[in-house]
Every structure is written in C-alpha cells, then in structure tokens.
Amino acid sequence: MSEQQSQHEQRHGEYVVVRTHENGHVAELVLDRPKAMNAVSTAMGRAIAEATAALAADTAVRAVVLTSTHERAFCVGADLKERNSFSDADLARQRPHARAAYTGVLELPVPAIAAVHGFALGGGYELALSCDLIVADETAVVGLPEVSVGVIPGGGGTQLLPRRVGAARAAELIFGARRVEAAEARELGLVDRVVPAGRDREEALALAARIAAHSPVGLRAAKRALRLGHGLDLRAGLEVEDAAWRSVAFSADRAEGVAAFNEKRTPDWPGL
C-alpha cells in the first residue's frame, strides 16, 4: 500500500491493524489473523477493543471501515480451538474481553462500514452487524450458526439481526443456523450492497471517503440520533432527534456549511 493510499498505520497487538486514509478522516480497522481465518481469540478480542477505543477518541476520524487480510474470510467467529481447552472459569474470564470487542465496534461514534468477503459467520457476522452498513462481495457467506455448536450468538446477534431484518426472519436464521450466500443475503437485508468479487474493500473505502467529506459534527450527531432513537415510540424518538439537532445547529460546522453553500464552495469543516 502506497503512502498516498495510507498515511499512517498502527498495530494493536498481533492481530489488528489500523490504517488511516483521506488525511486521517477515514480509518481502516483491519482484522489480521490470516492463519486462523480471523477467528476471534482472547488476544484478538482485546486488540479489537483497544483499537476501537483509540478510534472513538480520535476526533479526526469521520468514518471507519472494517476489513480483513484473509482472502477467503472476513471472520469465522470465535476461536473454538482456543475455547476447546477452556474450563468454565476460563470461559467466564474471557467473556468481558469478547463483549468489549463487539461493543467497541457497535459504539464507534462515527459511521462504520463492514467490507465482507468469504465467510462472515457467528462472531464474524456480528462484527459486521455492529457496523452501520455492510458492503459484501459476491463470495460472501454470512450467518449466525451458534446453536449448531451448543451456544447462542453472544456478540449482539440476537439483538442486532432482528433490528435489521425483523423478528421472524431473524428467528428462522438463528434457530436454523443457516449460512446465506451473498445474493440471498442482499435480498433478505442481511447485507446492504453486493459488489463484484474482490471489490468489497475498495467499494467500502470509497463509500467511507464520500461520507467523510461531510461535517464531522453532523455525522456524529446523525449517528447518535439514529442509534438512540431506534425502537423508541415516535414522540420519544423525535426528542432524541431534537437533542441531536441542537448539538449541531449552533456549531461552527453548521455556520461553515451554510456559508459554503451560499458561496458555492467546498466546506472547510472546523469539526466544532
């Protein structure tokens, strides 16, 4: 990757890399455990949590793209080989680290996009579900098969999937432990866009760049309103929206946006 494409790269532990693009406004969170098809071990979970905490605190970042270095997998979920050696006490001790990883992605304050190819199963698909948008290529296979190995989705899947596709459809997919290929996944709403094989990362980064061109204050407020308002009754949701609107309406970004529109120029966002 050239210097023009990536201005900065930081590794978090052994298995996660964060690269910045677009003058630091787009961050790429890279799952980099190719020997295990990005299976989420304890160490990898800690690294994801550490990386997302750093991204959340970086006010220059306006969008995040979650990608994979493995050619045939986005992420195959929890590391069952590691868990095979766990005692019950070991599994209980791991749980907070696993939750922190998925919560870290879910609670990113800026728009997040998953770039999915190959297998995105169990916890791997839950990482994608924790993002706002999912761009998948034609090779993608997604699903939550946890009940087939005696557990349930534990990275938010039982809550995030019904919010995306509805309760009955989520129940059929989770109870049936069904794997869904890209075309059907798009039809069912499991992913948002399907692109040609090998183009998921490129398309997701391009989408993130378009998003990052907009007001950083506006983007964060819009995401907050979407997330906090979801599931509320209309009156409560409108109150959430009003609070988010007020956080933007008197900002320097709002003043710059209006001025740039009237002066027919590209905004130079203060981010305040």
Short mmCIF file of C-alpha atoms in Angstrom, two decimals:
data_model
loop_
_atom_site.label_atom_id
_atom_site.label_comp_id
_atom_site.label_asym_id
_atom_site.label_seq_id
_atom_site.Cartn_x
_atom_site.Cartn_y
_atom_site.Cartn_z
CA MET A 1 0.00 0.00 0.00
CA SER A 2 1.44 3.36 -1.08
CA GLU A 3 1.99 6.37 1.14
CA GLN A 4 -0.74 8.20 -0.80
CA GLN A 5 -3.22 5.45 -0.02
CA SER A 6 -2.34 5.12 3.67
CA GLN A 7 -0.80 7.96 5.65
CA HIS A 8 -0.41 6.10 8.91
CA GLU A 9 -0.53 2.55 10.25
CA GLN A 10 -0.66 1.35 13.84
CA ARG A 11 -0.77 -2.22 15.08
CA HIS A 12 -2.82 -3.18 18.11
CA GLY A 13 -1.48 -6.43 19.48
CA GLU A 14 -0.61 -9.14 16.98
CA TYR A 15 -3.88 -9.35 15.09
CA VAL A 16 -5.34 -5.90 14.45
CA VAL A 17 -4.03 -3.00 12.34
CA VAL A 18 -5.49 0.49 11.98
CA ARG A 19 -4.67 2.41 8.80
CA THR A 20 -5.75 5.97 8.08
CA HIS A 21 -6.80 7.36 4.72
CA GLU A 22 -8.19 10.64 3.37
CA ASN A 23 -5.92 12.83 5.52
CA GLY A 24 -6.80 10.82 8.59
CA HIS A 25 -10.56 11.19 8.16
CA VAL A 26 -11.16 7.53 7.19
CA ALA A 27 -9.79 4.78 9.41
CA GLU A 28 -9.48 1.19 8.26
CA LEU A 29 -9.67 -1.35 11.08
CA VAL A 30 -8.00 -4.47 9.67
CA LEU A 31 -8.57 -7.97 11.06
CA ASP A 32 -5.17 -9.59 10.55
CA ARG A 33 -5.11 -13.16 11.82
CA PRO A 34 -4.97 -14.96 8.48
CA LYS A 35 -3.65 -18.29 9.81
CA ALA A 36 -6.91 -18.72 11.73
CA MET A 37 -9.28 -17.06 9.19
CA ASN A 38 -9.55 -14.20 11.69
CA ALA A 39 -11.13 -16.36 14.39
CA VAL A 40 -11.55 -14.10 17.42
CA SER A 41 -9.28 -15.34 20.20
CA THR A 42 -8.94 -13.68 23.58
CA ALA A 43 -5.92 -11.74 22.36
CA MET A 44 -7.68 -10.64 19.19
CA GLY A 45 -10.74 -9.54 21.17
CA ARG A 46 -8.55 -7.39 23.38
CA ALA A 47 -6.90 -5.88 20.32
CA ILE A 48 -10.23 -5.01 18.71
CA ALA A 49 -11.40 -3.36 21.93
CA GLU A 50 -8.15 -1.39 22.20
CA ALA A 51 -8.28 -0.28 18.56
CA THR A 52 -11.93 0.81 18.68
CA ALA A 53 -11.33 2.78 21.89
CA ALA A 54 -8.49 4.64 20.18
CA LEU A 55 -10.64 5.32 17.12
CA ALA A 56 -13.53 6.57 19.22
CA ALA A 57 -11.21 9.07 20.89
CA ASP A 58 -9.70 10.31 17.59
CA THR A 59 -11.65 13.43 16.63
CA ALA A 60 -10.06 13.50 13.16
CA VAL A 61 -11.78 10.24 12.19
CA ARG A 62 -15.12 10.68 10.40
CA ALA A 63 -15.73 7.11 9.18
CA VAL A 64 -14.39 3.62 9.90
CA VAL A 65 -14.13 0.63 7.54
CA LEU A 66 -13.74 -2.88 8.98
CA THR A 67 -11.72 -5.13 6.64
CA SER A 68 -9.86 -8.45 6.55
CA THR A 69 -6.48 -9.61 5.26
CA HIS A 70 -7.66 -13.19 4.63
CA GLU A 71 -8.55 -13.92 1.01
CA ARG A 72 -11.39 -16.33 1.82
CA ALA A 73 -12.82 -14.98 5.05
CA PHE A 74 -13.87 -11.78 6.74
CA CYS A 75 -14.03 -13.53 10.12
CA VAL A 76 -15.21 -17.04 11.03
CA GLY A 77 -16.28 -16.08 14.56
CA ALA A 78 -14.99 -17.16 17.95
CA ASP A 79 -11.81 -19.21 18.17
CA LEU A 80 -13.32 -22.60 19.00
CA LYS A 81 -9.90 -24.26 19.06
CA GLU A 82 -8.88 -21.95 21.89
CA ARG A 83 -12.20 -22.46 23.65
CA ASN A 84 -11.88 -26.25 23.41
CA SER A 85 -9.18 -26.06 26.09
CA PHE A 86 -11.15 -23.70 28.35
CA SER A 87 -12.60 -24.60 31.70
CA ASP A 88 -15.87 -22.96 32.66
CA ALA A 89 -13.86 -20.46 34.69
CA ASP A 90 -11.67 -19.66 31.67
CA LEU A 91 -14.74 -19.01 29.53
CA ALA A 92 -16.24 -16.75 32.18
CA ARG A 93 -12.98 -14.78 32.40
CA GLN A 94 -12.90 -14.35 28.63
CA ARG A 95 -16.45 -13.05 28.35
CA PRO A 96 -15.75 -9.39 29.29
CA HIS A 97 -12.98 -9.20 26.67
CA ALA A 98 -15.25 -10.66 23.99
CA ARG A 99 -18.06 -8.27 24.85
CA ALA A 100 -15.68 -5.31 24.81
CA ALA A 101 -14.61 -6.16 21.26
CA TYR A 102 -18.13 -6.24 19.83
CA THR A 103 -19.29 -3.28 21.91
CA GLY A 104 -16.26 -1.31 20.77
CA VAL A 105 -17.33 -1.64 17.13
CA LEU A 106 -21.02 -1.05 17.93
CA GLU A 107 -20.32 2.12 19.91
CA LEU A 108 -18.00 3.82 17.44
CA PRO A 109 -19.33 7.40 17.37
CA VAL A 110 -18.83 7.78 13.61
CA PRO A 111 -20.34 5.83 10.66
CA ALA A 112 -18.83 2.34 10.35
CA ILE A 113 -18.86 0.10 7.28
CA ALA A 114 -18.01 -3.61 7.13
CA ALA A 115 -16.27 -4.83 3.97
CA VAL A 116 -17.18 -8.51 3.82
CA HIS A 117 -15.93 -11.30 1.57
CA GLY A 118 -15.89 -15.04 2.06
CA PHE A 119 -17.04 -16.37 5.40
CA ALA A 120 -18.58 -13.98 7.93
CA LEU A 121 -20.04 -16.41 10.43
CA GLY A 122 -21.03 -16.24 14.09
CA GLY A 123 -19.00 -13.56 15.79
CA GLY A 124 -17.60 -12.54 12.41
CA TYR A 125 -21.05 -11.63 11.15
CA GLU A 126 -21.79 -9.97 14.50
CA LEU A 127 -18.81 -7.66 13.94
CA ALA A 128 -20.37 -6.73 10.59
CA LEU A 129 -23.81 -6.30 12.19
CA SER A 130 -22.23 -3.91 14.70
CA CYS A 131 -21.42 -1.59 11.81
CA ASP A 132 -23.94 0.79 10.24
CA LEU A 133 -23.57 -0.58 6.71
CA ILE A 134 -22.34 -3.86 5.21
CA VAL A 135 -20.73 -3.99 1.76
CA ALA A 136 -20.29 -7.61 0.67
CA ASP A 137 -18.71 -9.10 -2.43
CA GLU A 138 -20.15 -12.00 -4.40
CA THR A 139 -18.16 -14.57 -2.42
CA ALA A 140 -19.68 -13.61 0.94
CA VAL A 141 -21.39 -16.22 3.10
CA VAL A 142 -22.98 -14.87 6.29
CA GLY A 143 -24.86 -16.38 9.19
CA LEU A 144 -25.23 -16.98 12.91
CA PRO A 145 -24.75 -20.76 13.34
CA GLU A 146 -24.04 -20.75 17.09
CA VAL A 147 -26.89 -23.06 18.12
CA SER A 148 -25.28 -25.79 15.99
CA VAL A 149 -22.35 -25.87 18.44
CA GLY A 150 -24.39 -25.54 21.62
CA VAL A 151 -24.27 -21.79 22.26
CA ILE A 152 -26.14 -18.69 21.09
CA PRO A 153 -24.94 -15.52 19.34
CA GLY A 154 -23.08 -13.61 22.05
CA GLY A 155 -21.75 -10.57 20.20
CA GLY A 156 -25.08 -8.83 19.79
CA GLY A 157 -26.56 -11.08 17.10
CA THR A 158 -29.88 -11.85 18.81
CA GLN A 159 -30.49 -8.10 19.18
CA LEU A 160 -28.92 -6.65 16.03
CA LEU A 161 -30.23 -9.12 13.45
CA PRO A 162 -33.95 -8.63 14.26
CA ARG A 163 -33.43 -4.87 14.17
CA ARG A 164 -32.05 -5.30 10.65
CA VAL A 165 -34.40 -7.91 9.17
CA GLY A 166 -37.34 -8.33 11.57
CA ALA A 167 -38.03 -10.76 14.39
CA ALA A 168 -39.43 -13.69 12.40
CA ARG A 169 -36.71 -13.69 9.77
CA ALA A 170 -34.01 -13.40 12.45
CA ALA A 171 -35.58 -16.30 14.34
CA GLU A 172 -35.55 -18.51 11.24
CA LEU A 173 -31.91 -17.72 10.55
CA ILE A 174 -30.70 -18.12 14.15
CA PHE A 175 -32.74 -21.21 15.03
CA GLY A 176 -31.82 -22.84 11.72
CA ALA A 177 -28.12 -21.90 11.99
CA ARG A 178 -28.35 -21.17 8.28
CA ARG A 179 -25.50 -19.89 6.13
CA VAL A 180 -26.64 -17.41 3.48
CA GLU A 181 -24.77 -16.58 0.28
CA ALA A 182 -24.33 -13.03 -0.99
CA ALA A 183 -27.24 -12.70 -3.44
CA GLU A 184 -29.82 -14.04 -0.98
CA ALA A 185 -28.21 -12.07 1.86
CA ARG A 186 -28.81 -8.86 -0.09
CA GLU A 187 -32.40 -9.90 -0.84
CA LEU A 188 -33.09 -10.63 2.83
CA GLY A 189 -31.39 -7.43 4.04
CA LEU A 190 -28.51 -9.23 5.78
CA VAL A 191 -26.10 -7.04 3.80
CA ASP A 192 -26.69 -3.66 2.17
CA ARG A 193 -24.73 -3.86 -1.06
CA VAL A 194 -23.21 -6.69 -3.13
CA VAL A 195 -20.24 -5.88 -5.37
CA PRO A 196 -18.07 -7.98 -7.70
CA ALA A 197 -15.65 -10.46 -6.11
CA GLY A 198 -12.61 -8.77 -4.62
CA ARG A 199 -14.15 -5.29 -4.62
CA ASP A 200 -15.64 -5.14 -1.12
CA ARG A 201 -12.73 -3.25 0.47
CA GLU A 202 -12.37 -0.82 -2.42
CA GLU A 203 -16.08 -0.04 -2.52
CA ALA A 204 -16.36 0.32 1.25
CA LEU A 205 -13.40 2.70 1.41
CA ALA A 206 -14.86 4.75 -1.44
CA LEU A 207 -18.19 4.97 0.40
CA ALA A 208 -16.37 5.97 3.60
CA ALA A 209 -14.50 8.71 1.71
CA ARG A 210 -17.80 10.14 0.44
CA ILE A 211 -19.20 10.07 3.96
CA ALA A 212 -16.04 11.63 5.44
CA ALA A 213 -16.39 14.64 3.13
CA HIS A 214 -19.31 15.80 5.25
CA SER A 215 -19.47 17.63 8.58
CA PRO A 216 -17.83 15.63 11.39
CA VAL A 217 -20.17 17.22 13.90
CA GLY A 218 -23.16 16.40 11.71
CA LEU A 219 -22.07 12.81 11.13
CA ARG A 220 -21.64 12.07 14.83
CA ALA A 221 -24.95 13.71 15.71
CA ALA A 222 -26.81 11.88 12.94
CA LYS A 223 -25.41 8.52 14.07
CA ARG A 224 -26.33 9.30 17.68
CA ALA A 225 -29.90 10.15 16.66
CA LEU A 226 -30.26 7.01 14.52
CA ARG A 227 -28.89 4.69 17.19
CA LEU A 228 -30.58 6.20 20.25
CA GLY A 229 -33.92 6.76 18.54
CA HIS A 230 -34.27 3.25 17.09
CA GLY A 231 -37.02 1.29 18.80
CA LEU A 232 -38.46 4.26 20.68
CA ASP A 233 -42.01 5.45 20.11
CA LEU A 234 -42.28 8.36 17.68
CA ARG A 235 -42.61 11.08 20.32
CA ALA A 236 -39.54 9.88 22.24
CA GLY A 237 -37.60 9.41 19.01
CA LEU A 238 -38.31 12.97 17.95
CA GLU A 239 -36.95 14.19 21.28
CA VAL A 240 -33.74 12.26 20.61
CA GLU A 241 -33.57 13.86 17.17
CA ASP A 242 -34.17 17.34 18.58
CA ALA A 243 -31.33 16.94 21.09
CA ALA A 244 -29.01 15.82 18.29
CA TRP A 245 -30.16 18.72 16.10
CA ARG A 246 -29.41 21.22 18.87
CA SER A 247 -25.89 19.82 19.23
CA VAL A 248 -25.27 20.71 15.58
CA ALA A 249 -27.42 23.77 14.97
CA PHE A 250 -25.22 26.17 16.92
CA SER A 251 -21.89 24.64 15.89
CA ALA A 252 -19.09 26.09 13.79
CA ASP A 253 -19.69 23.28 11.29
CA ARG A 254 -23.27 24.49 10.73
CA ALA A 255 -22.06 28.05 10.14
CA GLU A 256 -19.38 26.85 7.72
CA GLY A 257 -21.81 24.58 5.87
CA VAL A 258 -24.32 27.37 5.29
CA ALA A 259 -21.58 29.80 4.25
CA ALA A 260 -20.02 27.30 1.83
CA PHE A 261 -23.40 26.56 0.25
CA ASN A 262 -24.10 30.25 -0.34
CA GLU A 263 -20.57 30.92 -1.60
CA LYS A 264 -20.72 27.84 -3.88
CA ARG A 265 -17.51 26.29 -2.49
CA THR A 266 -16.42 23.12 -0.72
CA PRO A 267 -16.79 23.42 3.07
CA ASP A 268 -13.67 23.53 5.23
CA TRP A 269 -15.14 21.85 8.29
CA PRO A 270 -13.89 23.16 11.68
CA GLY A 271 -15.19 19.97 13.33
CA LEU A 272 -16.61 22.05 16.21
#
